[in-house]
Amino acid sequence: MADAKFPDDFLWGGAIAANQAEGAYLADGKGLTTVDVIPHGKNRMPIKLGLIESVTLDENEYYPSHQAIDFYHRYKEDIALLAEMGFTVFRTSIAWSRIFPKGDERQPNQAGLQFYRDMFLECKKYGIEPLVTLCHFDVPLHLVTEYGSWRSRKMIDFFAHYAKTCFEAFDGLVKYWLTFNEINILLHSPFSGAGLQFKEGENKEQVKYQAAHHELVASALVTRIAHEINPENQIGCMLAGGNFYPYSCKPEDVWTALEKDRENLFFIDVQARGAYPAYAAKIFREKQVALEVEEGDNEILKHTVDFVSFSYYASRCAAADMNEKNTSAANVVKSLKNPYLQVSDWGWGIDPLGLRIAMNTLHDRYQKPLFLVENGLGAKDTVEANGEINDDYRIAYLREHIKAMKDAIADGIPLMGYTSWGCIDLVAASTGEMGKRYGFIYVDRDDAGHGTLQRTRKKSFYWYKKVIATNGESLD
Ligand code: BG6
């Protein structure tokens, strides 16, 4: 059992993303982004995977990002609630298209900068440190239609200009930055992950890994820029985490699990170690990828991140012989079902020990501080007749995962902080539902966009408040 405590300066809080919370999708000059053309319903997944092209709005579809939970207009009320819970960190993202509506302009949209300045100031008012993702699943749509998004090398310059603009505009307000949310999701959900759509018959792997190269160079470049602007800036990479377990001790299963882990860690290997790993050559050979690397790219990649952030919802399972009937796709990554685990209502395996395992793996591999920036239980909540929301299942999930973090700290892992996912209910990234709720704060809105948007504290709100007040000592 854990005999360690959370460090005194441990950052406690929660996370959201612009595209899942802000709404106001065209307000104050904002441009359309990829997520604004991803509807709720049957076309959602094929569009996210880049299999169906969607670059315009269809009046017969419902797009959850357009209003979301209207955080754009209600952030003061929402941040006050987060402050009431005692948050010391709040993770959100900047919508690139609020700052550069098309993505390739040189002059930023001042109204977009003003919105984020005001919002970060609101956080600071309560002593809450913003942790800001520059790109969380929302590429400006114009960059997709005009350049093919990250398949184009030009994106490096557009992204660097956007990032520099943000670092300068919010210098002194924000010091914790993440470059790309769950960068490895580019491989699994290419349109939502990186704005990629495919042409008939082309080698998708070539497109994905070339896009990945551009993102990796862009990430390293802006890491350098952030450090030049202010050496106090702390830049993190962000992995959709969770180890693959071998389905059995059959050596072939163990090997497959190792390869599956490498597929995801590939990105972090570059961002945290500063060069492509040795196994990259084999991946490229097998997938017939001929990577175009320009002179100077490898120098830029040497600018590694300060910390490794990751999301953790579930562990994964792999066997040499994947039985299709027995798979699930927790957080988009395909996995075999683990017979030892309970699952959430959405089939995601619940595995707190898997968090400790993931943390140990990441630290053994990178020797950088870790930051758990997403974790939580997507569940249906019921509002009782008296208005209460008694989400004991969510408390149980979070309690066990916080215990696992404590165990990992006792293992010697440096953990900077914890931002549980969806601290206020928001739109689910995978399904577009509102009914898949993660929050401590309930938002009255349903899957079709009906509801008052009123905010209500859930039972978990009071529980988490106590967790924070006792620095993780009181978990009951
Ligand atoms: C992560 C994303 O993949 O998982 C979030 O970074 C997302 O944007 C979260 O919301 C949970 O997934 P979902 O599909 O339940 O919202």
XYZ file of C-alpha atoms and ligand atoms in Angstrom:
492
model
C 0.000 0.000 0.000
C 1.039 3.544 -0.628
C 3.093 5.206 2.051
C 3.743 8.290 -0.079
C 1.770 11.500 -0.024
C 0.977 13.829 -2.853
C 3.638 16.546 -3.009
C 2.678 19.866 -1.380
C 2.770 21.647 -4.724
C 0.661 18.982 -6.479
C -1.767 20.571 -8.935
C -5.376 19.407 -8.542
C -8.045 20.197 -11.069
C -9.973 19.166 -14.131
C -9.918 19.388 -17.901
C -12.115 20.418 -20.800
C -11.472 21.266 -24.452
C -12.640 24.285 -26.424
C -14.470 22.275 -29.072
C -16.426 20.220 -26.528
C -17.406 23.059 -24.227
C -17.271 26.550 -25.685
C -19.976 26.447 -28.364
C -20.326 29.952 -29.906
C -18.862 28.336 -32.989
C -18.915 31.456 -35.142
C -18.825 34.141 -32.447
C -16.503 37.135 -32.641
C -14.889 36.116 -35.899
C -14.169 32.445 -35.154
C -13.742 30.264 -38.248
C -15.083 26.757 -38.768
C -12.920 23.887 -37.591
C -12.885 20.178 -38.345
C -15.020 19.367 -35.335
C -17.690 21.860 -36.421
C -18.446 19.651 -39.436
C -18.595 16.382 -37.465
C -22.263 15.663 -36.729
C -23.887 13.579 -34.030
C -25.304 10.293 -35.347
C -24.450 7.586 -37.847
C -22.088 9.626 -40.025
C -19.963 10.716 -37.085
C -17.522 7.815 -36.940
C -16.868 7.466 -40.710
C -16.198 11.223 -40.842
C -13.879 11.107 -37.830
C -11.960 8.271 -39.458
C -11.570 10.295 -42.662
C -13.589 7.751 -44.669
C -16.416 10.130 -45.590
C -15.508 13.659 -46.557
C -17.261 16.429 -44.651
C -16.207 20.034 -45.194
C -19.578 21.782 -45.315
C -22.577 21.989 -43.019
C -25.695 19.969 -43.784
C -28.925 21.433 -42.396
C -30.274 17.928 -41.798
C -27.486 17.133 -39.352
C -26.991 18.197 -35.730
C -23.498 19.422 -34.810
C -22.913 19.277 -31.042
C -19.878 21.599 -31.077
C -21.915 24.564 -32.302
C -23.442 25.307 -28.914
C -21.824 22.622 -26.733
C -22.295 23.819 -23.120
C -21.873 27.491 -24.017
C -18.729 27.813 -21.901
C -17.833 30.760 -24.140
C -20.528 32.880 -22.500
C -20.667 31.158 -19.114
C -17.009 30.706 -18.237
C -17.152 33.074 -15.258
C -19.903 31.071 -13.599
C -18.108 27.807 -14.452
C -14.690 28.881 -13.227
C -16.265 30.119 -9.978
C -17.621 26.591 -9.454
C -14.217 25.051 -10.179
C -12.667 27.485 -7.708
C -15.268 26.463 -5.127
C -13.960 22.892 -5.449
C -10.474 24.231 -4.737
C -8.946 23.736 -8.182
C -5.334 24.840 -8.486
C -5.113 23.936 -12.179
C -7.622 24.058 -15.024
C -6.856 22.442 -18.360
C -8.542 23.786 -21.437
C -7.578 24.351 -25.053
C -7.447 27.343 -27.325
C -9.542 27.043 -30.473
C -6.960 27.809 -33.155
C -9.724 29.241 -35.383
C -10.651 31.890 -32.796
C -7.124 33.280 -33.096
C -6.648 32.624 -36.824
C -10.109 31.975 -38.317
C -8.706 30.434 -41.489
C -5.408 29.315 -40.012
C -3.068 30.843 -42.572
C -3.442 34.555 -41.786
C -0.529 36.552 -40.388
C -2.653 38.917 -38.249
C -4.538 37.370 -35.329
C -8.182 37.982 -34.522
C -8.010 40.326 -31.527
C -11.448 39.268 -30.252
C -10.223 35.686 -29.969
C -7.123 36.720 -28.043
C -9.257 38.881 -25.776
C -11.602 36.007 -24.944
C -8.751 33.767 -23.788
C -6.957 36.595 -21.977
C -10.123 37.308 -19.995
C -10.676 33.637 -19.291
C -7.110 33.055 -18.062
C -7.351 36.184 -15.910
C -10.527 34.763 -14.411
C -8.594 31.602 -13.500
C -5.766 33.624 -11.993
C -8.249 35.578 -9.892
C -8.864 32.336 -7.968
C -5.250 31.170 -7.961
C -5.958 28.586 -10.654
C -3.069 27.807 -13.020
C -4.205 27.373 -16.634
C -2.834 24.336 -18.465
C -3.436 25.025 -22.128
C -3.548 22.693 -25.129
C -2.788 24.438 -28.394
C -4.563 21.916 -30.593
C -7.257 19.652 -29.202
C -8.908 17.912 -32.158
C -9.815 21.150 -33.997
C -7.876 22.166 -37.086
C -9.221 25.290 -38.875
C -11.328 23.931 -41.729
C -9.752 26.198 -44.331
C -6.423 24.453 -43.707
C -8.095 21.146 -44.561
C -9.747 22.298 -47.780
C -6.848 24.440 -48.953
C -3.803 22.408 -47.908
C -5.001 18.927 -46.901
C -4.250 19.765 -43.271
C -1.190 18.052 -41.750
C -0.348 16.215 -44.960
C 1.125 19.579 -46.004
C 4.462 20.794 -44.695
C 3.120 24.337 -44.712
C 1.207 23.449 -41.543
C 4.452 23.616 -39.576
C 4.724 27.323 -40.267
C 1.026 28.028 -39.661
C 1.091 26.182 -36.359
C 4.353 27.795 -35.246
C 2.952 31.249 -36.007
C -0.228 30.463 -34.084
C 1.697 29.058 -31.115
C 4.116 32.006 -31.016
C 1.179 34.412 -31.095
C -0.325 32.618 -28.086
C 2.946 32.385 -26.142
C 3.464 36.139 -26.583
C -0.137 37.152 -25.945
C -0.482 35.067 -22.787
C 3.044 35.417 -21.451
C 2.840 35.707 -17.686
C -0.680 34.256 -17.639
C 0.019 30.731 -18.874
C 3.169 28.739 -18.270
C 1.953 25.130 -18.726
C 1.341 24.257 -22.376
C 0.575 21.090 -24.341
C 1.175 21.059 -28.084
C -1.164 18.372 -29.525
C -3.845 16.577 -27.586
C -3.432 12.774 -27.735
C -1.054 13.058 -30.667
C -1.144 9.299 -31.308
C -4.884 9.465 -32.078
C -3.834 10.761 -35.503
C -3.251 7.084 -36.402
C -6.605 5.858 -35.093
C -8.998 8.697 -35.932
C -7.221 10.706 -38.643
C -9.826 13.398 -39.416
C -10.666 14.347 -35.855
C -7.068 13.771 -34.781
C -5.345 15.732 -37.545
C -7.814 16.864 -40.221
C -6.800 14.062 -42.620
C -9.119 12.792 -45.339
C -8.042 10.134 -47.815
C -8.194 9.771 -51.547
C -9.323 6.514 -53.116
C -6.469 4.030 -53.378
C -3.736 6.057 -51.698
C -1.446 4.572 -49.043
C -3.090 5.878 -45.855
C -0.084 4.942 -43.789
C 2.117 7.185 -45.924
C -0.270 10.098 -45.375
C -0.569 9.484 -41.640
C 3.128 9.125 -40.901
C 4.042 12.102 -43.085
C 1.421 14.149 -41.214
C 2.838 12.810 -37.952
C 6.308 13.962 -39.010
C 4.979 17.455 -39.664
C 3.257 17.538 -36.276
C 6.368 16.276 -34.521
C 8.584 18.910 -36.154
C 5.962 21.580 -35.381
C 5.736 20.429 -31.773
C 9.512 20.540 -31.282
C 9.754 23.908 -33.012
C 7.149 25.525 -30.791
C 8.755 23.945 -27.733
C 11.920 25.828 -28.687
C 9.980 29.024 -29.349
C 8.172 28.786 -26.005
C 11.480 28.417 -24.174
C 12.990 31.350 -26.085
C 10.029 33.592 -25.236
C 10.088 32.661 -21.572
C 12.412 30.079 -20.003
C 9.754 29.559 -17.314
C 7.395 28.028 -19.881
C 6.809 24.315 -19.353
C 5.851 22.376 -22.456
C 4.371 18.909 -22.482
C 3.527 16.292 -25.060
C 0.233 14.431 -24.666
C -0.356 10.715 -25.160
C -3.625 8.782 -25.255
C -2.207 6.401 -22.685
C -2.870 2.910 -21.403
C -0.564 -0.054 -21.922
C -1.360 -3.056 -24.064
C -1.344 -6.227 -21.987
C -0.472 -9.475 -23.752
C -3.669 -11.529 -23.838
C -1.642 -14.543 -22.686
C 1.977 -15.385 -21.883
C 2.354 -16.909 -25.339
C 5.508 -15.185 -26.639
C 3.722 -14.156 -29.845
C 1.070 -12.355 -27.772
C 3.752 -10.600 -25.730
C 5.479 -9.490 -28.923
C 2.224 -8.175 -30.407
C 1.490 -6.192 -27.246
C 4.980 -4.677 -27.403
C 4.471 -3.657 -31.023
C 1.067 -2.153 -30.288
C 2.536 -0.106 -27.456
C 5.289 1.105 -29.750
C 2.717 2.282 -32.283
C 1.407 4.770 -29.698
C 4.665 5.541 -27.909
C 6.326 6.267 -31.269
C 5.187 9.899 -30.950
C 6.301 10.381 -27.370
C 9.609 8.653 -28.121
C 10.308 11.503 -30.553
C 8.913 14.309 -28.402
C 10.582 13.211 -25.170
C 13.865 11.779 -26.511
C 14.454 14.062 -29.477
C 14.846 11.563 -32.311
C 13.005 8.783 -34.109
C 13.310 5.464 -32.261
C 15.274 2.628 -33.876
C 12.098 0.642 -34.584
C 10.669 3.492 -36.742
C 12.630 2.248 -39.766
C 10.895 -1.120 -39.530
C 7.439 0.459 -39.220
C 8.093 2.602 -42.303
C 9.438 -0.370 -44.260
C 6.472 -2.599 -43.414
C 3.915 0.097 -44.144
C 5.733 1.238 -47.288
C 6.164 4.722 -45.945
C 8.801 6.915 -47.581
C 9.114 9.775 -45.144
C 10.078 13.152 -46.551
C 12.431 14.700 -44.037
C 13.957 18.081 -44.812
C 17.396 19.228 -43.840
C 17.273 20.652 -40.353
C 14.238 18.615 -39.232
C 16.321 16.262 -37.118
C 17.988 19.238 -35.403
C 14.585 20.710 -34.568
C 13.352 17.387 -33.160
C 16.097 17.595 -30.536
C 14.031 20.192 -28.632
C 12.337 17.828 -26.244
C 9.403 18.509 -23.961
C 9.701 19.401 -20.277
C 7.111 16.899 -19.113
C 5.067 14.001 -20.411
C 1.329 14.350 -20.072
C -1.151 11.630 -20.849
C -4.756 10.569 -20.653
C -5.716 7.343 -18.985
C -9.158 5.773 -19.167
C -8.435 2.094 -19.688
C -5.724 -0.451 -20.350
C -5.722 -2.455 -23.577
C -5.178 -6.070 -24.575
C -3.534 -7.619 -27.621
C -2.924 -11.082 -29.025
C -1.096 -12.253 -32.124
C -4.412 -13.607 -33.317
C -6.923 -10.809 -32.660
C -10.391 -12.290 -32.414
C -12.578 -9.675 -34.049
C -15.646 -10.726 -32.096
C -14.006 -9.950 -28.850
C -12.747 -6.439 -29.429
C -13.723 -3.113 -27.947
C -12.396 0.330 -28.754
C -11.951 2.221 -25.519
C -10.855 5.706 -26.460
C -10.719 4.809 -30.177
C -7.793 2.381 -29.873
C -8.820 -1.152 -30.784
C -8.251 -3.718 -28.073
C -9.308 -7.221 -27.055
C -11.764 -7.344 -24.174
C -10.032 -8.129 -20.904
C -12.041 -10.805 -19.061
C -10.628 -9.665 -15.701
C -12.091 -6.158 -15.885
C -15.475 -4.552 -15.307
C -16.463 -2.123 -18.018
C -18.217 1.240 -18.136
C -21.608 1.690 -19.817
C -19.640 2.411 -22.988
C -17.551 -0.771 -22.700
C -14.321 0.886 -21.530
C -12.420 -1.452 -19.167
C -12.006 -0.117 -15.628
C -8.462 -0.771 -14.486
C -6.917 1.478 -11.816
C -3.829 -0.717 -11.502
C -3.365 -0.170 -15.227
C -2.823 3.512 -14.423
C 0.017 2.676 -12.049
C 1.466 0.365 -14.694
C 1.212 3.086 -17.363
C 2.868 5.654 -15.109
C 5.749 3.353 -14.288
C 6.223 2.505 -17.950
C 6.247 6.143 -19.023
C 8.677 7.206 -16.367
C 11.002 4.238 -16.856
C 11.096 5.111 -20.549
C 11.407 8.909 -20.442
C 12.612 9.961 -16.977
C 10.568 13.145 -17.239
C 7.914 14.408 -14.827
C 4.438 13.127 -15.644
C 1.108 14.960 -15.655
C -2.162 13.001 -15.782
C -4.310 15.416 -17.765
C -7.358 13.235 -18.483
C -9.038 10.445 -16.561
C -12.610 9.761 -15.586
C -15.775 7.762 -16.004
C -18.234 8.514 -18.771
C -21.602 7.565 -17.301
C -25.308 8.344 -17.451
C -26.489 10.460 -14.535
C -29.974 10.658 -13.069
C -31.363 13.832 -11.615
C -33.445 12.794 -8.579
C -36.842 14.324 -7.866
C -35.196 16.575 -5.262
C -32.634 17.743 -7.832
C -29.703 15.747 -6.436
C -27.295 13.794 -8.627
C -25.835 10.952 -6.598
C -22.962 9.773 -8.774
C -21.377 7.264 -6.404
C -20.118 5.199 -9.372
C -18.037 8.183 -10.515
C -16.660 8.738 -7.025
C -15.704 5.045 -6.821
C -13.906 5.206 -10.178
C -11.992 8.361 -9.329
C -11.126 7.173 -5.826
C -9.475 4.017 -7.139
C -7.536 5.932 -9.786
C -6.322 8.515 -7.290
C -5.165 5.642 -5.060
C -3.298 4.226 -8.050
C -1.585 7.601 -8.598
C -0.580 7.567 -4.952
C 0.842 4.079 -5.341
C 2.806 5.237 -8.373
C 4.149 8.182 -6.383
C 5.240 5.659 -3.745
C 6.964 3.783 -6.590
C 9.045 6.930 -7.094
C 7.214 8.497 -10.028
C 7.238 12.327 -10.141
C 3.668 13.415 -10.882
C 3.042 17.133 -11.322
C -0.718 17.094 -11.179
C -4.074 15.621 -12.051
C -6.840 17.091 -14.191
C -9.768 14.702 -14.359
C -11.599 14.781 -17.668
C -14.767 16.751 -18.252
C -14.888 18.352 -14.791
C -18.059 19.983 -16.055
C -20.287 17.857 -18.319
C -19.504 18.392 -21.987
C -19.910 16.838 -25.428
C -18.315 13.377 -25.771
C -15.584 13.380 -28.396
C -16.217 9.865 -29.686
C -20.006 9.778 -29.877
C -21.019 13.438 -29.733
C -23.380 12.671 -26.863
C -24.116 14.883 -23.875
C -25.521 11.864 -22.035
C -22.022 10.444 -21.588
C -21.115 12.561 -18.607
C -17.815 12.924 -16.768
C -18.411 16.010 -14.660
C -18.572 17.068 -11.047
C -20.993 19.667 -12.386
C -24.122 18.589 -14.224
C -25.194 20.539 -17.312
C -28.843 20.404 -18.307
C -28.591 19.519 -21.976
C -29.388 16.350 -23.904
C -28.008 14.568 -26.960
C -30.261 16.515 -29.316
C -29.236 19.888 -27.875
C -32.295 20.488 -25.688
C -32.073 21.779 -22.122
C -31.616 24.919 -20.061
C -27.798 24.609 -19.762
C -28.242 25.159 -16.037
C -25.316 23.959 -13.905
C -25.853 21.747 -10.805
C -23.302 20.409 -8.324
C -23.244 16.594 -8.204
C -22.368 14.502 -5.148
C -18.878 14.044 -6.618
C -18.439 17.831 -6.505
C -18.391 17.802 -2.700
C -16.295 14.646 -2.619
C -13.601 16.083 -4.917
C -13.587 19.326 -2.954
C -12.587 17.332 0.123
C -9.984 15.359 -1.816
C -8.347 18.611 -2.898
C -8.642 20.247 0.532
C -6.774 17.310 2.091
C -4.257 17.017 -0.761
C -5.507 13.544 -1.619
C -5.552 12.196 1.945
C -9.328 11.966 2.354
C -10.750 9.747 -0.365
C -13.879 8.421 1.389
C -9.887 11.804 -25.018
C -10.009 13.194 -25.564
O -9.737 11.020 -26.141
O -10.934 11.205 -24.356
C -11.205 13.969 -25.080
O -8.836 13.925 -25.410
C -12.383 13.018 -24.917
O -11.435 15.000 -25.989
C -12.024 11.967 -23.880
O -13.566 13.665 -24.611
C -13.137 11.011 -23.514
O -13.699 10.441 -24.641
P -15.252 10.549 -24.936
O -15.439 10.002 -26.266
O -15.926 9.760 -23.871
O -15.571 11.994 -24.846
